[in-house]
Amino acid sequence: MKCVPISLVFIFCFVLGGAIFKFVTPPKCDHLHQDDPIFVLTGDVRRIPYALKKLDDLQYGQLYVIGAGAENVISLPHVKVESESKSTYQNALAIKHIVNSYDLNRIVVVTTEEHMNRALYLIRSELPNTDIIACPTSLIGMPAPERVKRWAIEYIKYIVTMFGIKES
């Protein structure tokens, strides 16, 4: 019996892992409570408008815009901006600081669907005792090759993060 080349095994595992990575991504926003604080990670143009729409549905919610590029957000009631963090890991640290400052025990995280797994992994590693609700924005309307590219990049970054390199 012939041995399967190690490169084919590696490719198979990589592709299978990528399929699992996409499959385990939360498909939609879970149920939100009326007083849930929403943390939106900047980056993709879909994130902040989606988070603002979710905030409109909440009676007592607060929106925290986290990350570089957030300084362009118009000041609105119930919106606070943190614009110092420049990576997903730094976003997680900024969220941890806010959660600890306000003694929050449940938060909502808004980011694009391909970014959600890595963002949740990093945030949960910093806040293991906090209930974190995923609220992904969709990449609908983006050309398929661009979506595949973004998923592949985030999958690779996720793998790197799993090896302990958080600033990827």
mmCIF file of N, CA and C in Angstrom, residues 8-94:
data_model
loop_
_atom_site.group_PDB
_atom_site.id
_atom_site.type_symbol
_atom_site.label_atom_id
_atom_site.label_comp_id
_atom_site.label_asym_id
_atom_site.label_seq_id
_atom_site.Cartn_x
_atom_site.Cartn_y
_atom_site.Cartn_z
ATOM 1 N N LEU A 8 -0.332 16.206 0.932
ATOM 2 C CA LEU A 8 -1.761 15.988 0.696
ATOM 3 C C LEU A 8 -2.526 15.890 2.018
ATOM 4 N N VAL A 9 -1.921 15.263 3.001
ATOM 5 C CA VAL A 9 -2.544 15.184 4.327
ATOM 6 C C VAL A 9 -2.684 16.592 4.906
ATOM 7 N N PHE A 10 -1.638 17.383 4.780
ATOM 8 C CA PHE A 10 -1.673 18.765 5.273
ATOM 9 C C PHE A 10 -2.761 19.569 4.561
ATOM 10 N N ILE A 11 -2.831 19.469 3.249
ATOM 11 C CA ILE A 11 -3.843 20.207 2.473
ATOM 12 C C ILE A 11 -5.242 19.754 2.882
ATOM 13 N N PHE A 12 -5.437 18.442 3.022
ATOM 14 C CA PHE A 12 -6.741 17.925 3.425
ATOM 15 C C PHE A 12 -7.137 18.477 4.800
ATOM 16 N N CYS A 13 -6.219 18.430 5.751
ATOM 17 C CA CYS A 13 -6.499 18.935 7.100
ATOM 18 C C CYS A 13 -6.787 20.433 7.084
ATOM 19 N N PHE A 14 -6.032 21.176 6.284
ATOM 20 C CA PHE A 14 -6.233 22.620 6.189
ATOM 21 C C PHE A 14 -7.622 22.934 5.620
ATOM 22 N N VAL A 15 -8.000 22.243 4.553
ATOM 23 C CA VAL A 15 -9.308 22.480 3.929
ATOM 24 C C VAL A 15 -10.435 22.048 4.866
ATOM 25 N N LEU A 16 -10.283 20.887 5.483
ATOM 26 C CA LEU A 16 -11.296 20.416 6.430
ATOM 27 C C LEU A 16 -11.427 21.390 7.607
ATOM 28 N N GLY A 17 -10.296 21.846 8.130
ATOM 29 C CA GLY A 17 -10.325 22.817 9.216
ATOM 30 C C GLY A 17 -11.005 24.116 8.797
ATOM 31 N N GLY A 18 -10.750 24.550 7.574
ATOM 32 C CA GLY A 18 -11.399 25.763 7.067
ATOM 33 C C GLY A 18 -12.909 25.603 6.980
ATOM 34 N N ALA A 19 -13.354 24.427 6.549
ATOM 35 C CA ALA A 19 -14.799 24.166 6.481
ATOM 36 C C ALA A 19 -15.410 24.178 7.883
ATOM 37 N N ILE A 20 -14.714 23.566 8.832
ATOM 38 C CA ILE A 20 -15.194 23.560 10.219
ATOM 39 C C ILE A 20 -15.205 24.984 10.777
ATOM 40 N N PHE A 21 -14.160 25.755 10.484
ATOM 41 C CA PHE A 21 -14.064 27.149 10.918
ATOM 42 C C PHE A 21 -15.291 27.945 10.450
ATOM 43 N N LYS A 22 -15.659 27.780 9.208
ATOM 44 C CA LYS A 22 -16.828 28.491 8.678
ATOM 45 C C LYS A 22 -18.119 27.944 9.288
ATOM 46 N N PHE A 23 -18.202 26.624 9.439
ATOM 47 C CA PHE A 23 -19.410 25.993 9.947
ATOM 48 C C PHE A 23 -19.716 26.404 11.391
ATOM 49 N N VAL A 24 -18.704 26.558 12.225
ATOM 50 C CA VAL A 24 -18.942 26.883 13.637
ATOM 51 C C VAL A 24 -19.151 28.379 13.884
ATOM 52 N N THR A 25 -19.010 29.188 12.860
ATOM 53 C CA THR A 25 -19.260 30.617 13.009
ATOM 54 C C THR A 25 -20.749 30.852 13.287
ATOM 55 N N PRO A 26 -21.069 31.638 14.309
ATOM 56 C CA PRO A 26 -22.491 31.917 14.572
ATOM 57 C C PRO A 26 -23.141 32.526 13.323
ATOM 58 N N PRO A 27 -24.263 31.971 12.875
ATOM 59 C CA PRO A 27 -24.870 32.429 11.621
ATOM 60 C C PRO A 27 -25.632 33.746 11.727
ATOM 61 N N LYS A 28 -26.102 34.050 12.940
ATOM 62 C CA LYS A 28 -26.880 35.279 13.120
ATOM 63 C C LYS A 28 -26.753 35.748 14.556
ATOM 64 N N CYS A 29 -27.266 36.919 14.785
ATOM 65 C CA CYS A 29 -27.215 37.519 16.112
ATOM 66 C C CYS A 29 -28.156 36.782 17.055
ATOM 67 N N ASP A 30 -27.635 36.409 18.213
ATOM 68 C CA ASP A 30 -28.470 35.780 19.239
ATOM 69 C C ASP A 30 -29.443 36.816 19.806
ATOM 70 N N HIS A 31 -30.358 36.342 20.634
ATOM 71 C CA HIS A 31 -31.336 37.227 21.272
ATOM 72 C C HIS A 31 -30.622 38.233 22.185
ATOM 73 N N LEU A 32 -30.986 39.492 22.041
ATOM 74 C CA LEU A 32 -30.387 40.543 22.864
ATOM 75 C C LEU A 32 -31.358 40.962 23.961
ATOM 76 N N HIS A 33 -30.793 41.288 25.121
ATOM 77 C CA HIS A 33 -31.589 41.841 26.220
ATOM 78 C C HIS A 33 -31.673 43.352 26.032
ATOM 79 N N GLN A 34 -32.675 43.966 26.600
ATOM 80 C CA GLN A 34 -32.911 45.398 26.417
ATOM 81 C C GLN A 34 -31.800 46.280 26.981
ATOM 82 N N ASP A 35 -30.978 45.749 27.872
ATOM 83 C CA ASP A 35 -29.915 46.559 28.470
ATOM 84 C C ASP A 35 -28.514 46.060 28.087
ATOM 85 N N ASP A 36 -28.421 45.264 27.051
ATOM 86 C CA ASP A 36 -27.120 44.719 26.649
ATOM 87 C C ASP A 36 -26.180 45.815 26.130
ATOM 88 N N PRO A 37 -24.955 45.835 26.625
ATOM 89 C CA PRO A 37 -23.951 46.719 26.018
ATOM 90 C C PRO A 37 -23.408 46.039 24.754
ATOM 91 N N ILE A 38 -23.326 46.811 23.689
ATOM 92 C CA ILE A 38 -22.858 46.298 22.406
ATOM 93 C C ILE A 38 -21.457 46.837 22.151
ATOM 94 N N PHE A 39 -20.548 45.938 21.807
ATOM 95 C CA PHE A 39 -19.180 46.302 21.445
ATOM 96 C C PHE A 39 -19.002 45.984 19.967
ATOM 97 N N VAL A 40 -18.769 47.020 19.166
ATOM 98 C CA VAL A 40 -18.552 46.811 17.733
ATOM 99 C C VAL A 40 -17.080 47.052 17.427
ATOM 100 N N LEU A 41 -16.473 46.092 16.747
ATOM 101 C CA LEU A 41 -15.074 46.210 16.355
ATOM 102 C C LEU A 41 -15.006 46.900 15.000
ATOM 103 N N THR A 42 -14.207 47.951 14.903
ATOM 104 C CA THR A 42 -14.117 48.686 13.646
ATOM 105 C C THR A 42 -13.346 47.867 12.620
ATOM 106 N N GLY A 43 -13.385 48.302 11.404
ATOM 107 C CA GLY A 43 -12.669 47.611 10.337
ATOM 108 C C GLY A 43 -13.485 47.613 9.066
ATOM 109 N N ASP A 44 -14.515 46.814 9.024
ATOM 110 C CA ASP A 44 -15.368 46.720 7.851
ATOM 111 C C ASP A 44 -16.473 47.761 7.946
ATOM 112 N N VAL A 45 -16.831 48.365 6.819
ATOM 113 C CA VAL A 45 -17.825 49.445 6.811
ATOM 114 C C VAL A 45 -19.216 48.976 7.218
ATOM 115 N N ARG A 46 -19.484 47.673 7.217
ATOM 116 C CA ARG A 46 -20.808 47.159 7.577
ATOM 117 C C ARG A 46 -21.040 47.128 9.092
ATOM 118 N N ARG A 47 -19.986 47.116 9.849
ATOM 119 C CA ARG A 47 -20.089 46.829 11.280
ATOM 120 C C ARG A 47 -20.808 47.918 12.077
ATOM 121 N N ILE A 48 -20.374 49.166 11.947
ATOM 122 C CA ILE A 48 -20.942 50.237 12.768
ATOM 123 C C ILE A 48 -22.415 50.483 12.431
ATOM 124 N N PRO A 49 -22.807 50.589 11.151
ATOM 125 C CA PRO A 49 -24.244 50.759 10.870
ATOM 126 C C PRO A 49 -25.092 49.604 11.406
ATOM 127 N N TYR A 50 -24.572 48.386 11.305
ATOM 128 C CA TYR A 50 -25.290 47.215 11.824
ATOM 129 C C TYR A 50 -25.433 47.323 13.349
ATOM 130 N N ALA A 51 -24.369 47.708 14.022
ATOM 131 C CA ALA A 51 -24.418 47.857 15.481
ATOM 132 C C ALA A 51 -25.381 48.967 15.893
ATOM 133 N N LEU A 52 -25.395 50.068 15.153
ATOM 134 C CA LEU A 52 -26.329 51.153 15.459
ATOM 135 C C LEU A 52 -27.771 50.689 15.294
ATOM 136 N N LYS A 53 -28.017 49.867 14.280
ATOM 137 C CA LYS A 53 -29.362 49.307 14.085
ATOM 138 C C LYS A 53 -29.744 48.416 15.264
ATOM 139 N N LYS A 54 -28.813 47.605 15.725
ATOM 140 C CA LYS A 54 -29.077 46.753 16.887
ATOM 141 C C LYS A 54 -29.324 47.602 18.134
ATOM 142 N N LEU A 55 -28.573 48.695 18.288
ATOM 143 C CA LEU A 55 -28.759 49.586 19.435
ATOM 144 C C LEU A 55 -30.161 50.194 19.417
ATOM 145 N N ASP A 56 -30.659 50.540 18.235
ATOM 146 C CA ASP A 56 -32.003 51.103 18.119
ATOM 147 C C ASP A 56 -33.078 50.145 18.641
ATOM 148 N N ASP A 57 -32.794 48.845 18.577
ATOM 149 C CA ASP A 57 -33.756 47.846 19.037
ATOM 150 C C ASP A 57 -33.752 47.675 20.555
ATOM 151 N N LEU A 58 -32.765 48.260 21.224
ATOM 152 C CA LEU A 58 -32.637 48.090 22.669
ATOM 153 C C LEU A 58 -33.140 49.325 23.406
ATOM 154 N N GLN A 59 -33.830 49.094 24.495
ATOM 155 C CA GLN A 59 -34.375 50.206 25.261
ATOM 156 C C GLN A 59 -33.311 50.911 26.088
ATOM 157 N N TYR A 60 -32.383 50.154 26.675
ATOM 158 C CA TYR A 60 -31.411 50.736 27.584
ATOM 159 C C TYR A 60 -29.975 50.417 27.198
ATOM 160 N N GLY A 61 -29.739 50.058 25.968
ATOM 161 C CA GLY A 61 -28.408 49.624 25.544
ATOM 162 C C GLY A 61 -27.388 50.746 25.465
ATOM 163 N N GLN A 62 -26.145 50.344 25.418
ATOM 164 C CA GLN A 62 -25.004 51.239 25.262
ATOM 165 C C GLN A 62 -24.155 50.646 24.143
ATOM 166 N N LEU A 63 -23.623 51.500 23.273
ATOM 167 C CA LEU A 63 -22.769 51.039 22.179
ATOM 168 C C LEU A 63 -21.357 51.540 22.411
ATOM 169 N N TYR A 64 -20.403 50.611 22.351
ATOM 170 C CA TYR A 64 -18.986 50.933 22.457
ATOM 171 C C TYR A 64 -18.348 50.616 21.105
ATOM 172 N N VAL A 65 -17.823 51.632 20.456
ATOM 173 C CA VAL A 65 -17.129 51.459 19.186
ATOM 174 C C VAL A 65 -15.654 51.303 19.524
ATOM 175 N N ILE A 66 -15.097 50.156 19.158
ATOM 176 C CA ILE A 66 -13.749 49.789 19.594
ATOM 177 C C ILE A 66 -12.819 49.687 18.395
ATOM 178 N N GLY A 67 -11.733 50.461 18.414
ATOM 179 C CA GLY A 67 -10.676 50.268 17.435
ATOM 180 C C GLY A 67 -10.315 51.478 16.613
ATOM 181 N N ALA A 68 -9.193 51.313 15.926
ATOM 182 C CA ALA A 68 -8.674 52.368 15.048
ATOM 183 C C ALA A 68 -9.697 52.688 13.971
ATOM 184 N N GLY A 69 -9.829 53.943 13.667
ATOM 185 C CA GLY A 69 -10.802 54.384 12.681
ATOM 186 C C GLY A 69 -12.129 54.766 13.295
ATOM 187 N N ALA A 70 -12.274 54.560 14.592
ATOM 188 C CA ALA A 70 -13.536 54.867 15.262
ATOM 189 C C ALA A 70 -13.713 56.352 15.514
ATOM 190 N N GLU A 71 -12.628 57.123 15.386
ATOM 191 C CA GLU A 71 -12.735 58.548 15.693
ATOM 192 C C GLU A 71 -13.659 59.299 14.731
ATOM 193 N N ASN A 72 -14.006 58.684 13.609
ATOM 194 C CA ASN A 72 -14.894 59.333 12.643
ATOM 195 C C ASN A 72 -16.370 59.107 12.946
ATOM 196 N N VAL A 73 -16.668 58.373 13.987
ATOM 197 C CA VAL A 73 -18.056 58.106 14.344
ATOM 198 C C VAL A 73 -18.640 59.357 14.988
ATOM 199 N N ILE A 74 -19.790 59.735 14.512
ATOM 200 C CA ILE A 74 -20.475 60.907 15.069
ATOM 201 C C ILE A 74 -20.890 60.600 16.500
ATOM 202 N N SER A 75 -20.685 61.554 17.387
ATOM 203 C CA SER A 75 -21.090 61.370 18.784
ATOM 204 C C SER A 75 -22.606 61.328 18.868
ATOM 205 N N LEU A 76 -23.088 60.222 19.348
ATOM 206 C CA LEU A 76 -24.520 60.020 19.537
ATOM 207 C C LEU A 76 -24.755 59.642 20.988
ATOM 208 N N PRO A 77 -25.969 59.893 21.497
ATOM 209 C CA PRO A 77 -26.260 59.436 22.857
ATOM 210 C C PRO A 77 -26.087 57.919 22.929
ATOM 211 N N HIS A 78 -25.606 57.426 24.006
ATOM 212 C CA HIS A 78 -25.401 55.995 24.250
ATOM 213 C C HIS A 78 -24.301 55.384 23.402
ATOM 214 N N VAL A 79 -23.422 56.218 22.834
ATOM 215 C CA VAL A 79 -22.300 55.704 22.045
ATOM 216 C C VAL A 79 -20.997 56.234 22.638
ATOM 217 N N LYS A 80 -20.096 55.310 22.949
ATOM 218 C CA LYS A 80 -18.770 55.682 23.438
ATOM 219 C C LYS A 80 -17.745 55.103 22.476
ATOM 220 N N VAL A 81 -16.663 55.848 22.266
ATOM 221 C CA VAL A 81 -15.659 55.463 21.283
ATOM 222 C C VAL A 81 -14.310 55.238 21.955
ATOM 223 N N GLU A 82 -13.697 54.113 21.640
ATOM 224 C CA GLU A 82 -12.317 53.805 22.023
ATOM 225 C C GLU A 82 -11.564 53.664 20.710
ATOM 226 N N SER A 83 -10.606 54.527 20.460
ATOM 227 C CA SER A 83 -9.939 54.513 19.151
ATOM 228 C C SER A 83 -8.441 54.241 19.234
ATOM 229 N N GLU A 84 -7.972 53.770 20.371
ATOM 230 C CA GLU A 84 -6.544 53.517 20.540
ATOM 231 C C GLU A 84 -6.124 52.134 20.039
ATOM 232 N N SER A 85 -6.979 51.139 20.209
ATOM 233 C CA SER A 85 -6.593 49.775 19.838
ATOM 234 C C SER A 85 -6.537 49.622 18.315
ATOM 235 N N LYS A 86 -5.512 48.889 17.864
ATOM 236 C CA LYS A 86 -5.265 48.784 16.436
ATOM 237 C C LYS A 86 -5.243 47.346 15.914
ATOM 238 N N SER A 87 -5.561 46.391 16.765
ATOM 239 C CA SER A 87 -5.612 44.998 16.350
ATOM 240 C C SER A 87 -6.745 44.323 17.107
ATOM 241 N N THR A 88 -7.111 43.134 16.674
ATOM 242 C CA THR A 88 -8.186 42.414 17.360
ATOM 243 C C THR A 88 -7.796 42.107 18.802
ATOM 244 N N TYR A 89 -6.539 41.761 19.028
ATOM 245 C CA TYR A 89 -6.092 41.496 20.401
ATOM 246 C C TYR A 89 -6.173 42.773 21.246
ATOM 247 N N GLN A 90 -5.735 43.896 20.706
ATOM 248 C CA GLN A 90 -5.845 45.162 21.434
ATOM 249 C C GLN A 90 -7.310 45.528 21.660
ATOM 250 N N ASN A 91 -8.190 45.185 20.703
ATOM 251 C CA ASN A 91 -9.636 45.373 20.893
ATOM 252 C C ASN A 91 -10.100 44.584 22.113
ATOM 253 N N ALA A 92 -9.650 43.329 22.209
ATOM 254 C CA ALA A 92 -10.040 42.464 23.333
ATOM 255 C C ALA A 92 -9.590 43.075 24.659
ATOM 256 N N LEU A 93 -8.380 43.622 24.688
ATOM 257 C CA LEU A 93 -7.886 44.259 25.915
ATOM 258 C C LEU A 93 -8.698 45.508 26.252
ATOM 259 N N ALA A 94 -9.068 46.290 25.241
ATOM 260 C CA ALA A 94 -9.886 47.489 25.473
ATOM 261 C C ALA A 94 -11.268 47.099 25.996
#
